[in-house]
């Protein structure tokens, strides 16, 4: 463990603050500095957040054979086993020491929309196995999207765009929004305390793919950020959990959109052996949305750095790069 690592201070934005310009200023400073900030007063009760964590734990407490029946499918819905994902292949000796569960926007299998990547029906544990589980997760999915849209409006203003820029149909009116439950097993179960010097991590160093990410965690510290990925050596700082609030960070897509004015920052999870649960909500625009340099982020002296690309094409490649091939699970879902 790198015991000398310090903690960082993040700006805190209240969605209940009537002074929108104050929120815009705090967010803009955070996006230029680290790409990470806290969001509080978001309207999701602590009681409901506690229920989501409790239901998440119930799933991960199931026997492995039961969880594997819900192994993620080609639409990236369902269970991801321990070591399924490797986020930092250059520095990790194995995959991430975490298991997860993906839940997307529910789309019926017979809908034309279901032919698109990341689009289709979710996989759900049987009601008799986990009563209320689907109901709780679908409610949380709706609530988190509402919060994400509120944050996106402040981001729009910080980028000198119209406040409703991200509310348009091709943006967040039909988003690729993915809820992911995560469980990091404690050292008492796996013996795997994180050790960066030996390439062992709860989650390897990475930046998120999309627009923004909302992260809720328990009280076990583990998240670290690196504000300057090019520094040698890299400097990592812990981000403290915030009870009842979200840790929010920008994704690579927004960095690309903003022509690298806003930051998508490297982060990782380094654990001291304690069990840890987190709930992540990834928000991206619609499949067909073309991500190209925003008009307010380019000039003669700062031309666009990236070619246009559709959201769907971009995300498909990023998921393929980091997840194990499904054919590697030779027993299928057994």
CSV table of C-alpha atoms in Angstrom, one decimal:
chain,number,residue,atom,x,y,z
A,1,UNK,CA,0.0,0.0,0.0
A,2,UNK,CA,1.1,3.6,-0.7
A,3,UNK,CA,0.5,4.8,2.8
A,4,UNK,CA,2.0,8.3,2.1
A,5,UNK,CA,-0.9,9.2,-0.3
A,6,UNK,CA,-2.8,12.2,0.8
A,7,UNK,CA,-6.4,13.2,0.4
A,8,UNK,CA,-7.7,15.8,-2.0
A,9,UNK,CA,-10.3,18.5,-1.4
A,10,UNK,CA,-13.2,18.6,-3.9
A,11,UNK,CA,-15.6,21.4,-4.6
A,12,UNK,CA,-19.2,20.7,-3.4
A,13,UNK,CA,-22.2,21.7,-5.4
A,14,UNK,CA,-25.7,21.8,-3.9
A,15,UNK,CA,-28.5,21.3,-6.4
A,16,UNK,CA,-30.8,23.1,-4.0
A,17,UNK,CA,-28.7,26.3,-4.1
A,18,UNK,CA,-30.7,29.1,-5.8
A,19,UNK,CA,-27.5,30.8,-6.8
A,20,UNK,CA,-26.9,29.0,-10.1
A,21,UNK,CA,-23.9,31.2,-11.0
A,22,UNK,CA,-22.2,30.1,-7.8
A,23,UNK,CA,-22.8,26.4,-8.8
A,24,UNK,CA,-21.5,27.1,-12.3
A,25,UNK,CA,-18.3,28.7,-11.0
A,26,UNK,CA,-17.7,25.9,-8.6
A,27,UNK,CA,-18.3,23.3,-11.3
A,28,UNK,CA,-16.2,25.1,-13.9
A,29,UNK,CA,-13.2,25.3,-11.5
A,30,UNK,CA,-13.5,21.6,-10.6
A,31,UNK,CA,-13.8,20.6,-14.3
A,32,UNK,CA,-10.6,22.6,-15.1
A,33,UNK,CA,-8.7,21.3,-12.1
A,34,UNK,CA,-9.6,17.6,-11.6
A,35,UNK,CA,-12.8,16.7,-13.3
A,36,UNK,CA,-14.2,15.5,-9.9
A,37,UNK,CA,-16.6,17.2,-7.5
A,38,UNK,CA,-19.3,16.4,-4.9
A,39,UNK,CA,-23.0,16.9,-5.5
A,40,UNK,CA,-25.4,17.1,-2.5
A,41,UNK,CA,-29.0,18.1,-1.9
A,42,UNK,CA,-30.0,16.1,-5.0
A,43,UNK,CA,-33.4,14.9,-3.8
A,44,UNK,CA,-32.7,11.2,-3.3
A,45,UNK,CA,-33.4,10.4,0.3
A,46,UNK,CA,-30.7,8.7,2.5
A,47,UNK,CA,-33.3,6.0,3.4
A,48,UNK,CA,-33.7,5.1,-0.2
A,49,UNK,CA,-30.0,5.1,-0.9
A,50,UNK,CA,-29.5,2.8,2.1
A,51,UNK,CA,-32.1,0.5,0.6
A,52,UNK,CA,-30.3,0.4,-2.8
A,53,UNK,CA,-27.1,-0.6,-1.0
A,54,UNK,CA,-28.9,-3.2,1.0
A,55,UNK,CA,-30.4,-4.7,-2.1
A,56,UNK,CA,-27.0,-4.7,-3.9
A,57,UNK,CA,-25.5,-6.6,-1.0
A,58,UNK,CA,-28.3,-9.2,-1.2
A,59,UNK,CA,-27.4,-9.9,-4.8
A,60,UNK,CA,-23.6,-10.2,-4.2
A,61,UNK,CA,-24.3,-12.5,-1.2
A,62,UNK,CA,-25.9,-15.1,-3.6
A,63,UNK,CA,-23.9,-18.3,-4.3
A,64,UNK,CA,-21.6,-17.9,-7.3
A,65,UNK,CA,-23.5,-20.4,-9.4
A,66,UNK,CA,-26.7,-18.3,-9.0
A,67,UNK,CA,-24.9,-15.1,-10.0
A,68,UNK,CA,-23.4,-16.8,-13.1
A,69,UNK,CA,-26.9,-17.5,-14.3
A,70,UNK,CA,-27.1,-13.8,-14.9
A,71,UNK,CA,-23.7,-13.4,-16.6
A,72,UNK,CA,-23.6,-10.2,-18.7
A,73,UNK,CA,-24.9,-10.6,-22.2
A,74,UNK,CA,-23.8,-9.1,-25.5
A,75,UNK,CA,-25.8,-6.0,-24.6
A,76,UNK,CA,-23.7,-5.6,-21.5
A,77,UNK,CA,-26.5,-6.3,-19.1
A,78,UNK,CA,-26.1,-8.5,-16.0
A,79,UNK,CA,-23.3,-9.9,-13.8
A,80,UNK,CA,-19.6,-9.4,-14.2
A,81,UNK,CA,-17.5,-11.8,-12.2
A,82,UNK,CA,-14.3,-11.1,-10.3
A,83,UNK,CA,-11.4,-10.4,-12.7
A,84,UNK,CA,-13.8,-10.0,-15.6
A,85,UNK,CA,-12.6,-6.4,-16.2
A,86,UNK,CA,-9.0,-5.2,-16.7
A,87,UNK,CA,-8.8,-1.4,-16.8
A,88,UNK,CA,-5.1,-0.9,-16.7
A,89,UNK,CA,-3.5,-3.9,-18.5
A,90,UNK,CA,0.0,-2.3,-18.5
A,91,UNK,CA,0.2,-2.2,-14.8
A,92,UNK,CA,-2.2,-5.0,-13.6
A,93,UNK,CA,-1.1,-8.6,-13.1
A,94,UNK,CA,-4.7,-9.8,-13.1
A,95,UNK,CA,-8.1,-8.1,-13.7
A,96,UNK,CA,-9.9,-5.9,-11.2
A,97,UNK,CA,-10.7,-7.6,-7.8
A,98,UNK,CA,-14.3,-6.6,-8.0
A,99,UNK,CA,-17.6,-8.0,-9.2
A,100,UNK,CA,-20.4,-6.0,-10.7
A,101,UNK,CA,-23.9,-5.9,-12.2
A,102,UNK,CA,-25.0,-3.8,-15.2
A,103,UNK,CA,-28.5,-2.4,-15.5
A,104,UNK,CA,-29.4,-0.2,-18.5
A,105,UNK,CA,-32.5,1.5,-19.8
A,106,UNK,CA,-35.1,-1.2,-20.1
A,107,UNK,CA,-36.1,-1.7,-23.7
A,108,UNK,CA,-38.4,-4.6,-24.8
A,109,UNK,CA,-36.8,-7.3,-26.9
A,110,UNK,CA,-39.3,-6.8,-29.7
A,111,UNK,CA,-38.6,-3.1,-30.0
A,112,UNK,CA,-36.7,-1.8,-33.0
A,113,UNK,CA,-34.5,0.0,-30.5
A,114,UNK,CA,-33.3,-3.3,-29.1
A,115,UNK,CA,-31.2,-3.9,-32.2
A,116,UNK,CA,-28.8,-1.1,-31.1
A,117,UNK,CA,-25.7,-1.8,-29.0
A,118,UNK,CA,-26.2,-1.4,-25.2
A,119,UNK,CA,-30.0,-1.4,-25.8
A,120,UNK,CA,-32.5,-4.1,-24.9
A,121,UNK,CA,-34.1,-5.9,-21.9
A,122,UNK,CA,-32.2,-6.1,-18.7
A,123,UNK,CA,-31.4,-9.4,-16.9
A,124,UNK,CA,-33.2,-9.5,-13.5
A,125,UNK,CA,-32.8,-12.0,-10.6
A,126,UNK,CA,-36.0,-14.0,-10.1
A,127,UNK,CA,-38.6,-12.3,-7.9
A,128,UNK,CA,-38.7,-15.4,-5.6
A,129,UNK,CA,-34.9,-15.1,-5.1
A,130,UNK,CA,-34.7,-11.4,-4.5
A,131,UNK,CA,-38.1,-9.8,-3.9
A,132,UNK,CA,-38.4,-6.1,-4.7
A,133,UNK,CA,-34.9,-6.1,-6.2
A,134,UNK,CA,-36.0,-5.0,-9.7
A,135,UNK,CA,-38.4,-2.4,-8.4
A,136,UNK,CA,-35.7,-0.8,-6.2
A,137,UNK,CA,-33.1,-0.7,-9.0
A,138,UNK,CA,-35.5,0.7,-11.6
A,139,UNK,CA,-36.5,3.5,-9.3
A,140,UNK,CA,-32.9,4.3,-8.5
A,141,UNK,CA,-32.2,4.3,-12.3
A,142,UNK,CA,-34.9,7.0,-12.8
A,143,UNK,CA,-33.8,9.1,-9.8
A,144,UNK,CA,-30.1,9.0,-10.8
A,145,UNK,CA,-31.0,10.1,-14.4
A,146,UNK,CA,-32.9,13.1,-13.0
A,147,UNK,CA,-29.9,14.1,-10.9
A,148,UNK,CA,-27.5,13.6,-13.9
A,149,UNK,CA,-29.7,15.9,-16.1
A,150,UNK,CA,-29.5,18.6,-13.4
A,151,UNK,CA,-25.8,18.3,-13.3
A,152,UNK,CA,-25.6,18.4,-17.1
A,153,UNK,CA,-27.5,21.7,-17.2
A,154,UNK,CA,-24.8,23.3,-14.9
A,155,UNK,CA,-22.1,21.8,-17.2
A,156,UNK,CA,-23.8,23.4,-20.2
A,157,UNK,CA,-23.7,26.8,-18.6
A,158,UNK,CA,-20.1,26.3,-17.6
A,159,UNK,CA,-19.3,25.6,-21.2
A,160,UNK,CA,-21.1,28.8,-22.3
A,161,UNK,CA,-23.9,26.7,-24.0
A,162,UNK,CA,-27.6,27.0,-23.6
A,163,UNK,CA,-28.8,25.6,-20.3
A,164,UNK,CA,-30.9,22.9,-22.1
A,165,UNK,CA,-28.1,21.9,-24.5
A,166,UNK,CA,-27.9,18.3,-23.1
A,167,UNK,CA,-31.7,18.0,-22.8
A,168,UNK,CA,-32.1,17.7,-26.6
A,169,UNK,CA,-33.5,14.4,-28.1
A,170,UNK,CA,-30.1,13.2,-29.4
A,171,UNK,CA,-28.5,13.9,-26.1
A,172,UNK,CA,-30.0,12.9,-22.8
A,173,UNK,CA,-33.7,12.7,-23.8
A,174,UNK,CA,-32.8,9.1,-24.9
A,175,UNK,CA,-29.6,8.4,-23.1
A,176,UNK,CA,-27.4,5.3,-22.8
A,177,UNK,CA,-27.6,5.4,-19.0
A,178,UNK,CA,-26.1,2.5,-17.1
A,179,UNK,CA,-26.4,1.7,-13.4
A,180,UNK,CA,-23.6,-0.5,-12.2
A,181,UNK,CA,-23.5,-2.1,-8.8
A,182,UNK,CA,-20.0,-3.0,-7.5
A,183,UNK,CA,-18.6,-5.2,-4.8
A,184,UNK,CA,-15.0,-5.4,-3.7
A,185,UNK,CA,-14.3,-8.4,-1.6
A,186,UNK,CA,-12.5,-7.9,1.6
A,187,UNK,CA,-9.0,-9.4,2.2
A,188,UNK,CA,-10.5,-11.9,4.6
A,189,UNK,CA,-12.2,-13.6,1.7
A,190,UNK,CA,-9.6,-13.3,-1.1
A,191,UNK,CA,-6.4,-12.3,0.7
A,192,UNK,CA,-6.2,-9.5,-1.9
A,193,UNK,CA,-5.2,-6.3,-0.3
A,194,UNK,CA,-4.4,-3.9,-3.1
A,195,UNK,CA,-0.7,-3.4,-3.8
A,196,UNK,CA,0.1,-1.0,-6.7
A,197,UNK,CA,3.8,-2.0,-6.5
A,198,UNK,CA,2.7,-5.6,-7.4
A,199,UNK,CA,0.0,-4.7,-9.9
A,200,UNK,CA,-2.9,-5.6,-7.6
A,201,UNK,CA,-5.9,-3.3,-7.6
A,202,UNK,CA,-9.6,-3.2,-6.7
A,203,UNK,CA,-10.0,-1.3,-9.9
A,204,UNK,CA,-7.1,-0.4,-12.2
A,205,UNK,CA,-6.3,3.1,-13.3
A,206,UNK,CA,-8.7,4.4,-15.9
A,207,UNK,CA,-10.8,7.3,-17.0
A,208,UNK,CA,-14.5,6.8,-17.6
A,209,UNK,CA,-15.8,6.6,-21.1
A,210,UNK,CA,-18.8,8.8,-21.3
A,211,UNK,CA,-20.3,12.1,-20.4
A,212,UNK,CA,-20.6,12.1,-16.6
A,213,UNK,CA,-20.5,9.5,-13.8
A,214,UNK,CA,-22.4,9.7,-10.5
A,215,UNK,CA,-20.7,7.6,-7.8
A,216,UNK,CA,-22.3,6.7,-4.4
A,217,UNK,CA,-20.1,4.7,-2.0
A,218,UNK,CA,-20.2,3.2,1.4
A,219,UNK,CA,-17.9,4.7,4.1
A,220,UNK,CA,-14.8,2.6,3.1
A,221,UNK,CA,-12.2,4.8,1.5
A,222,UNK,CA,-10.7,3.4,-1.7
A,223,UNK,CA,-11.1,5.8,-4.6
A,224,UNK,CA,-7.9,7.6,-5.7
A,225,UNK,CA,-7.4,10.2,-8.4
A,226,UNK,CA,-4.4,11.3,-10.4
A,227,UNK,CA,-4.8,14.9,-11.6
A,228,UNK,CA,-1.8,14.8,-13.9
A,229,UNK,CA,-1.6,11.5,-15.8
A,230,UNK,CA,1.7,12.6,-17.4
A,231,UNK,CA,3.6,13.3,-14.2
A,232,UNK,CA,6.5,11.1,-13.3
A,233,UNK,CA,6.0,9.7,-10.8
A,234,UNK,CA,2.3,10.0,-10.8
A,235,UNK,CA,0.7,11.5,-7.7
A,236,UNK,CA,-2.4,9.8,-6.4
A,237,UNK,CA,-4.8,11.3,-3.9
A,238,UNK,CA,-7.7,9.7,-2.0
A,239,UNK,CA,-11.2,11.1,-2.4
A,240,UNK,CA,-13.2,10.8,0.8
A,241,UNK,CA,-16.8,9.4,0.6
A,242,UNK,CA,-19.6,11.8,1.1
A,243,UNK,CA,-22.6,10.5,3.1
A,244,UNK,CA,-25.8,11.0,1.2
A,245,UNK,CA,-24.1,12.7,-1.7
A,246,UNK,CA,-22.4,11.8,-5.0
A,247,UNK,CA,-18.9,11.9,-6.2
A,248,UNK,CA,-19.2,13.1,-9.8
A,249,UNK,CA,-16.6,12.9,-12.5
A,250,UNK,CA,-16.4,13.8,-16.1
A,251,UNK,CA,-15.8,11.1,-18.8
A,252,UNK,CA,-13.6,11.0,-21.9
A,253,UNK,CA,-16.5,11.9,-24.1
A,254,UNK,CA,-17.0,15.2,-22.4
A,255,UNK,CA,-13.3,15.9,-22.6
A,256,UNK,CA,-13.4,15.2,-26.3
A,257,UNK,CA,-16.5,17.3,-26.7
A,258,UNK,CA,-14.9,20.2,-24.9
A,259,UNK,CA,-11.7,19.9,-26.9
A,260,UNK,CA,-9.8,19.0,-23.7
A,261,UNK,CA,-10.8,22.2,-21.9
A,262,UNK,CA,-12.6,20.0,-19.3
A,263,UNK,CA,-10.8,17.2,-17.7
A,264,UNK,CA,-11.4,13.4,-17.6
A,265,UNK,CA,-9.2,12.3,-14.8
A,266,UNK,CA,-7.4,9.0,-14.1
A,267,UNK,CA,-8.8,7.2,-11.1
A,268,UNK,CA,-8.5,3.8,-9.5
A,269,UNK,CA,-9.6,1.9,-6.4
A,270,UNK,CA,-7.0,0.8,-3.9
A,271,UNK,CA,-8.2,-1.2,-0.9
A,272,UNK,CA,-6.9,-1.9,2.6
A,273,UNK,CA,-8.6,-5.3,2.8
A,274,UNK,CA,-12.0,-4.2,3.9
A,275,UNK,CA,-15.1,-5.1,1.9
A,276,UNK,CA,-16.4,-2.2,-0.1
A,277,UNK,CA,-19.6,-1.5,-2.0
A,278,UNK,CA,-20.3,1.3,-4.5
A,279,UNK,CA,-23.1,2.2,-6.9
A,280,UNK,CA,-22.0,3.9,-10.2
A,281,UNK,CA,-24.3,5.6,-12.7
A,282,UNK,CA,-22.8,6.2,-16.1
A,283,UNK,CA,-24.5,8.7,-18.4
A,284,UNK,CA,-23.9,9.0,-22.1
A,285,UNK,CA,-26.0,10.6,-24.9
A,286,UNK,CA,-28.1,8.7,-27.4
A,287,UNK,CA,-26.6,6.1,-29.7
A,288,UNK,CA,-26.7,8.3,-32.8
A,289,UNK,CA,-25.4,11.4,-31.1
A,290,UNK,CA,-22.4,12.7,-33.0
A,291,UNK,CA,-19.7,13.8,-30.5
A,292,UNK,CA,-17.7,16.6,-32.1
A,293,UNK,CA,-16.0,19.7,-30.8
A,294,UNK,CA,-18.5,22.1,-29.2
A,295,UNK,CA,-18.8,25.5,-30.9
A,296,UNK,CA,-17.7,27.3,-27.7
A,297,UNK,CA,-14.6,25.2,-27.3
A,298,UNK,CA,-12.8,25.9,-30.6
A,299,UNK,CA,-11.1,28.8,-32.2
A,300,UNK,CA,-8.4,29.6,-34.8
A,301,UNK,CA,-5.7,29.1,-32.2
A,302,UNK,CA,-7.5,26.0,-30.6
A,303,UNK,CA,-8.8,24.0,-33.5
A,304,UNK,CA,-10.7,20.7,-32.9
A,305,UNK,CA,-8.4,17.9,-31.6
A,306,UNK,CA,-10.6,14.9,-32.5
A,307,UNK,CA,-12.7,13.9,-35.5
A,308,UNK,CA,-16.4,13.4,-35.0
A,309,UNK,CA,-17.6,10.0,-33.8
A,310,UNK,CA,-21.0,8.6,-32.9
A,311,UNK,CA,-21.6,7.8,-29.2
A,312,UNK,CA,-22.4,4.2,-30.1
A,313,UNK,CA,-19.3,3.5,-32.0
A,314,UNK,CA,-17.1,5.1,-29.4
A,315,UNK,CA,-18.6,3.2,-26.4
A,316,UNK,CA,-18.6,-0.2,-28.3
A,317,UNK,CA,-14.8,0.0,-28.8
A,318,UNK,CA,-14.2,1.1,-25.2
A,319,UNK,CA,-16.1,-1.7,-23.7
A,320,UNK,CA,-14.5,-4.2,-26.0
A,321,UNK,CA,-11.0,-3.0,-24.9
A,322,UNK,CA,-11.6,-3.5,-21.2
A,323,UNK,CA,-13.9,-6.6,-20.7
A,324,UNK,CA,-13.1,-10.3,-21.1
A,325,UNK,CA,-14.5,-12.0,-24.2
A,326,UNK,CA,-17.8,-13.7,-23.2
A,327,UNK,CA,-16.5,-16.9,-25.0
A,328,UNK,CA,-13.9,-17.2,-22.2
A,329,UNK,CA,-16.7,-18.3,-19.9
A,330,UNK,CA,-16.8,-21.8,-21.4
A,331,UNK,CA,-19.7,-23.0,-19.3
A,332,UNK,CA,-21.9,-20.2,-20.4
A,333,UNK,CA,-24.2,-19.2,-17.5
A,334,UNK,CA,-23.9,-22.4,-15.6
